[in-house]
Coordinates of C-alpha atoms in Angstrom, one line a residue:
X1 CA 38.9 30.8 39.2
X2 CA 38.2 34.3 40.5
X3 CA 34.8 35.7 39.8
X4 CA 33.9 39.2 38.7
X5 CA 32.7 41.7 41.3
X6 CA 29.5 43.5 40.6
X7 CA 30.1 46.4 38.3
X8 CA 29.4 49.0 41.0
X9 CA 32.4 47.7 43.0
X10 CA 34.7 46.4 40.4
X11 CA 36.4 49.6 39.4
X12 CA 39.8 49.8 41.1
X13 CA 39.4 46.5 42.9
X14 CA 41.5 44.1 40.8
X15 CA 43.0 41.4 43.0
X16 CA 46.8 41.6 43.3
X17 CA 49.1 38.6 43.7
X18 CA 50.2 38.1 47.3
X19 CA 53.5 39.5 48.4
X20 CA 56.1 36.9 49.3
X21 CA 55.8 38.0 52.9
X22 CA 53.0 40.3 54.1
X23 CA 53.5 42.4 57.2
X24 CA 52.2 40.9 60.4
X25 CA 53.1 41.0 64.1
X26 CA 53.9 37.8 66.0
X27 CA 51.8 36.2 68.7
X28 CA 52.3 32.9 70.5
X29 CA 49.5 30.6 71.7
X30 CA 48.8 30.0 75.4
X31 CA 47.2 26.6 74.8
X32 CA 45.8 24.1 72.4
X33 CA 43.1 21.5 72.2
X34 CA 43.7 17.8 71.8
X35 CA 43.5 16.8 68.2
X36 CA 40.2 16.0 66.5
X37 CA 39.4 12.4 66.1
X38 CA 40.0 12.1 62.3
X39 CA 43.7 11.6 61.6
X40 CA 45.6 12.3 58.4
X41 CA 42.8 14.4 56.9
X42 CA 41.6 18.0 56.6
X43 CA 39.1 17.5 59.4
X44 CA 39.2 20.3 62.1
X45 CA 37.4 23.4 60.8
X46 CA 35.5 25.8 63.0
X47 CA 35.3 26.6 66.8
X48 CA 32.7 28.3 69.0
X49 CA 33.2 29.5 72.6
X50 CA 30.8 29.4 75.5
X51 CA 32.0 31.8 78.2
X52 CA 30.9 30.8 81.6
X53 CA 30.2 34.2 83.2
X54 CA 29.7 32.7 86.7
X55 CA 32.9 30.6 86.6
X56 CA 35.2 31.7 83.7
X57 CA 37.6 28.9 84.2
X58 CA 34.8 26.4 83.3
X59 CA 34.2 28.0 79.9
X60 CA 34.0 25.5 77.0
X61 CA 35.0 25.3 73.3
X62 CA 32.9 23.5 70.8
X63 CA 34.6 22.6 67.5
X64 CA 33.9 20.7 64.3
X65 CA 35.5 17.6 63.0
X66 CA 34.0 17.9 59.6
X67 CA 34.3 14.3 58.8
X68 CA 32.3 13.0 61.8
X69 CA 30.9 15.4 64.4
X70 CA 31.4 17.9 67.2
X71 CA 33.9 18.0 70.0
X72 CA 33.6 19.8 73.3
X73 CA 36.9 21.0 75.0
X74 CA 37.7 22.6 78.3
X75 CA 40.2 25.5 78.5
X76 CA 42.9 23.0 79.3
X77 CA 42.3 21.6 75.8
X78 CA 41.1 18.3 76.9
X79 CA 38.2 16.6 75.3
X80 CA 35.0 16.7 77.4
X81 CA 32.4 15.3 74.9
X82 CA 31.9 14.1 71.3
X83 CA 28.7 13.9 69.4
X84 CA 28.6 11.8 66.2
X85 CA 26.8 14.3 63.9
X86 CA 28.0 13.5 60.3
X87 CA 29.8 16.1 58.1
X88 CA 29.2 19.2 60.2
X89 CA 31.3 22.0 58.8
X90 CA 30.8 25.3 60.8
X91 CA 29.5 25.8 64.3
X92 CA 28.2 28.7 66.4
X93 CA 26.3 29.2 69.7
X94 CA 24.1 31.6 71.5
X95 CA 22.5 31.7 74.9
X96 CA 18.8 32.2 74.2
X97 CA 15.5 31.3 75.9
X98 CA 17.3 29.9 78.9
X99 CA 19.4 27.5 76.9
X100 CA 22.8 27.3 75.3
X101 CA 21.8 26.7 71.6
X102 CA 24.5 25.2 69.4
X103 CA 24.0 25.0 65.6
X104 CA 26.1 23.5 62.8
X105 CA 26.0 23.5 59.0
X106 CA 25.3 19.9 58.0
X107 CA 26.7 18.9 54.6
X108 CA 26.2 15.2 54.9
X109 CA 23.8 15.3 52.0
X110 CA 25.8 17.4 49.5
X111 CA 22.7 18.3 47.5
X112 CA 20.4 19.3 50.4
X113 CA 21.6 21.6 53.1
X114 CA 20.6 21.1 56.7
X115 CA 20.9 23.0 60.0
X116 CA 21.9 20.7 62.8
X117 CA 20.8 21.8 66.3
X118 CA 22.1 20.9 69.8
X119 CA 21.9 22.2 73.3
X120 CA 24.9 22.5 75.5
X121 CA 24.8 21.6 79.3
X122 CA 27.3 24.2 80.7
X123 CA 27.7 22.2 83.9
X124 CA 28.6 18.9 82.4
X125 CA 30.0 20.0 79.1
X126 CA 27.6 17.6 77.3
X127 CA 26.0 18.3 73.9
X128 CA 22.5 17.0 73.3
X129 CA 21.1 16.7 69.8
X130 CA 18.0 18.8 69.2
X131 CA 17.1 17.8 65.7
X132 CA 17.8 19.2 62.2
X133 CA 16.1 21.7 59.9
X134 CA 16.1 21.6 56.1
X135 CA 18.0 24.5 54.7
X136 CA 17.1 24.1 51.0
X137 CA 18.9 22.8 48.0
X138 CA 22.7 23.1 47.9
X139 CA 25.7 22.2 49.9
X140 CA 25.8 23.6 53.4
X141 CA 29.1 25.3 54.2
X142 CA 29.2 28.3 56.5
X143 CA 27.0 28.9 59.5
X144 CA 26.5 31.6 62.1
X145 CA 23.9 32.5 64.7
X146 CA 22.5 35.9 65.6
X147 CA 20.0 37.4 68.0
X148 CA 18.3 40.0 66.0
X149 CA 15.3 42.0 67.3
X150 CA 15.3 39.6 70.3
X151 CA 14.9 36.6 68.1
X152 CA 17.4 33.8 67.3
X153 CA 18.2 33.3 63.6
X154 CA 20.6 30.9 61.8
X155 CA 22.4 32.1 58.7
X156 CA 23.4 29.1 56.5
X157 CA 26.0 29.9 53.8
X158 CA 25.9 27.5 50.9
X159 CA 29.1 26.8 49.0
X160 CA 27.9 28.7 45.9
X161 CA 27.5 32.0 47.9
X162 CA 23.7 31.7 48.7
X163 CA 22.9 32.7 52.2
X164 CA 19.6 31.6 53.8
X165 CA 18.3 33.2 57.0
X166 CA 16.5 30.5 58.9
X167 CA 14.2 30.5 62.0
X168 CA 15.6 27.5 63.9
X169 CA 12.3 27.2 65.9
X170 CA 10.4 25.9 62.9
X171 CA 12.9 25.8 60.1
X172 CA 11.2 28.6 58.1
X173 CA 13.5 30.3 55.5
X174 CA 13.0 33.9 56.4
X175 CA 14.8 35.3 53.4
X176 CA 17.7 34.6 51.0
X177 CA 20.8 36.6 50.1
X178 CA 23.5 36.0 47.5
X179 CA 27.2 36.5 46.8
X180 CA 28.6 35.6 43.4
X181 CA 31.2 32.9 44.3
X182 CA 32.3 30.4 46.9
X183 CA 31.7 31.7 50.4
X184 CA 31.9 30.2 53.9
X185 CA 32.9 32.3 57.0
X186 CA 30.2 34.4 58.6
X187 CA 29.5 36.2 61.8
X188 CA 26.6 38.3 63.2
X189 CA 27.2 41.4 65.3
X190 CA 24.1 41.2 67.5
X191 CA 24.6 44.8 68.7
X192 CA 24.1 46.3 65.3
X193 CA 22.2 43.6 63.5
X194 CA 24.9 43.2 60.9
X195 CA 25.8 40.0 59.1
X196 CA 29.4 39.7 57.8
X197 CA 30.2 37.1 55.1
X198 CA 33.5 36.1 53.6
X199 CA 33.5 35.5 49.8
X200 CA 36.7 33.5 49.7
X201 CA 38.5 34.9 46.6
X202 CA 36.8 38.3 46.6
X203 CA 36.6 39.8 50.2
X204 CA 34.3 40.5 53.1
X205 CA 30.7 41.8 52.7
X206 CA 28.1 43.0 55.1
X207 CA 24.3 42.6 55.1
X208 CA 21.5 44.0 57.2
X209 CA 20.7 41.0 59.5
X210 CA 17.1 42.1 60.2
X211 CA 14.5 39.8 58.6
X212 CA 13.0 42.8 56.8
X213 CA 16.3 44.4 56.0
X214 CA 17.9 45.1 52.6
X215 CA 19.4 42.0 51.0
X216 CA 22.0 43.9 49.0
X217 CA 25.6 43.2 50.0
X218 CA 27.9 46.1 50.9
X219 CA 31.7 45.7 50.5
X220 CA 33.8 45.8 53.6
X221 CA 37.3 44.7 52.5
X222 CA 38.6 43.2 49.3
X223 CA 41.2 40.4 48.8
X224 CA 44.1 42.6 47.8
X225 CA 47.2 40.4 48.5
X226 CA 48.2 42.5 51.5
X227 CA 45.4 43.0 54.0
X228 CA 43.6 39.9 53.0
X229 CA 45.2 37.1 51.0
X230 CA 42.9 34.4 49.5
X231 CA 41.2 32.6 50.8
X232 CA 39.5 34.8 53.3
X233 CA 38.0 32.2 55.7
X234 CA 36.8 32.5 59.3
X235 CA 35.3 35.7 60.7
X236 CA 34.7 36.7 64.4
X237 CA 33.6 39.7 66.4
X238 CA 35.6 40.9 69.3
X239 CA 32.8 43.0 70.8
X240 CA 33.8 45.9 73.1
X241 CA 31.1 48.3 74.3
X242 CA 27.9 49.3 72.5
X243 CA 29.3 49.0 69.0
X244 CA 33.1 49.0 69.3
X245 CA 35.7 46.3 69.1
X246 CA 37.0 44.5 66.1
X247 CA 36.0 42.3 63.2
X248 CA 38.6 39.6 62.8
X249 CA 39.3 37.6 59.7
X250 CA 41.4 34.6 58.8
X251 CA 43.7 35.6 55.9
X252 CA 44.4 32.0 55.0
X253 CA 46.7 32.6 52.0
X254 CA 49.5 34.0 54.1
X255 CA 48.7 32.3 57.5
X256 CA 47.7 35.6 59.1
X257 CA 44.7 37.2 60.9
X258 CA 43.4 40.7 60.0
X259 CA 41.6 43.1 62.4
X260 CA 39.1 45.8 61.3
X261 CA 37.9 48.4 63.8
X262 CA 34.2 48.6 64.7
X263 CA 32.1 50.3 63.8
X264 CA 34.0 52.1 61.0
X265 CA 35.7 48.9 59.7
X266 CA 39.1 50.6 59.1
X267 CA 42.1 48.2 59.2
X268 CA 43.5 47.8 62.7
X269 CA 46.5 45.5 62.1
X270 CA 47.3 41.9 61.5
X271 CA 49.2 39.1 63.2
X272 CA 50.4 35.6 62.8
X273 CA 50.6 32.8 65.4
X274 CA 54.3 31.8 65.5
X275 CA 56.1 28.8 67.0
X276 CA 56.1 28.7 70.8
X277 CA 55.3 26.0 73.3
X278 CA 52.2 25.1 71.4
X279 CA 53.4 25.6 67.8
X280 CA 52.5 28.0 65.0
X281 CA 49.3 28.0 63.0
X282 CA 48.8 27.7 59.2
X283 CA 46.0 27.5 56.7
X284 CA 43.4 28.5 59.3
X285 CA 39.7 28.0 58.5
X286 CA 37.5 28.9 61.4
X287 CA 38.1 31.4 64.2
X288 CA 36.2 32.7 67.3
X289 CA 36.8 35.4 69.9
X290 CA 35.1 36.3 73.1
X291 CA 36.2 39.2 75.3
X292 CA 36.0 39.5 79.1
X293 CA 37.5 37.2 81.8
X294 CA 37.9 33.6 80.4
X295 CA 40.0 32.3 83.2
X296 CA 43.6 33.0 84.5
X297 CA 45.3 32.3 81.2
X298 CA 42.9 34.5 79.3
X299 CA 41.9 37.4 81.6
X300 CA 41.0 39.8 78.8
X301 CA 39.5 37.4 76.4
X302 CA 40.1 34.3 74.4
X303 CA 40.6 33.7 70.6
X304 CA 40.5 30.2 69.2
X305 CA 41.9 29.4 65.8
X306 CA 41.9 26.2 63.7
X307 CA 45.4 24.9 62.9
X308 CA 45.6 23.3 59.4
X309 CA 48.9 21.6 60.2
X310 CA 49.4 20.1 63.6
X311 CA 51.7 17.3 62.4
X312 CA 52.5 14.7 63.4
X313 CA 49.1 14.7 65.2
X314 CA 45.7 15.4 63.6
X315 CA 44.5 18.9 63.2
X316 CA 43.5 20.9 66.3
X317 CA 42.7 24.4 67.6
X318 CA 45.1 26.9 69.2
X319 CA 44.1 29.1 72.1
X320 CA 45.3 32.8 72.2
X321 CA 45.0 35.4 74.9
X322 CA 43.3 38.5 73.5
X323 CA 45.6 40.6 75.7
X324 CA 48.6 39.2 73.7
X325 CA 46.9 40.2 70.4
X326 CA 46.2 43.7 71.7
X327 CA 49.8 44.1 72.9
X328 CA 51.3 42.9 69.7
X329 CA 49.1 45.3 67.6
X330 CA 49.3 48.2 70.1
X331 CA 45.5 48.3 70.5

């Protein structure tokens, strides 16, 4: 059931039914991961990318199997490691304090959210558990990390739209924010200290990510049946320069991906991943983008998207060259 928007935003924002076919350009994948370990289930969910600046070909992808744990993949799509971690749903990472910190939303206990922490060894591709932090009552769902005012924070999005900003060092809940209905996807633009959150049937919102910042959500884009078709799912930042680039969203309802220009957040085009050597994508949950050299196949950047239907195999993740996305959209 669709929830009401706050009165200040409701006027003129009624959700329209999705068009039979919404406009989008076509892109084909340049690679894919091996399937996650859980077969015949909705299991793959969210990816994160560690770009190896010293050796881009050795960059790694960390991805959730939300029935059992975390996978590490190389750019060739092959499995490098697996950590049994329970029902981890979303994943993100940051290099901070001399470590590659990986965090995931842990919904193993549906009534009590947890933040699961790991460190990634970039040389071996191994994940090492680093404990959990309580994230309060409720079902852990979305998760993103941000470095704000030189400090690392985790943002845990509960299924009911509650967002808790947590200090992973000690588990302290720094502050709480709220959206009205089911929310999941989130991303932090470290450059501008902005948190973006996807309220699935309503649209994308932004918050001040600073611990002392305003907790009032500001609308970015609504689910309108054209630009975004419910559910709006994964979010990613394709950072270019001091504050430029694009916010990217998974428009799950029509199997497309929508771009918004940064910093003004105007629509910048949309695309679908169509059948090629590695197949099309559909019903995408999580996405991630990193720009810069990510090896010979991805010289201008890499986008990783979850594929909800990789039949006859289990779900997996498709790898896109950002150069292909830019060419398709004329960016």
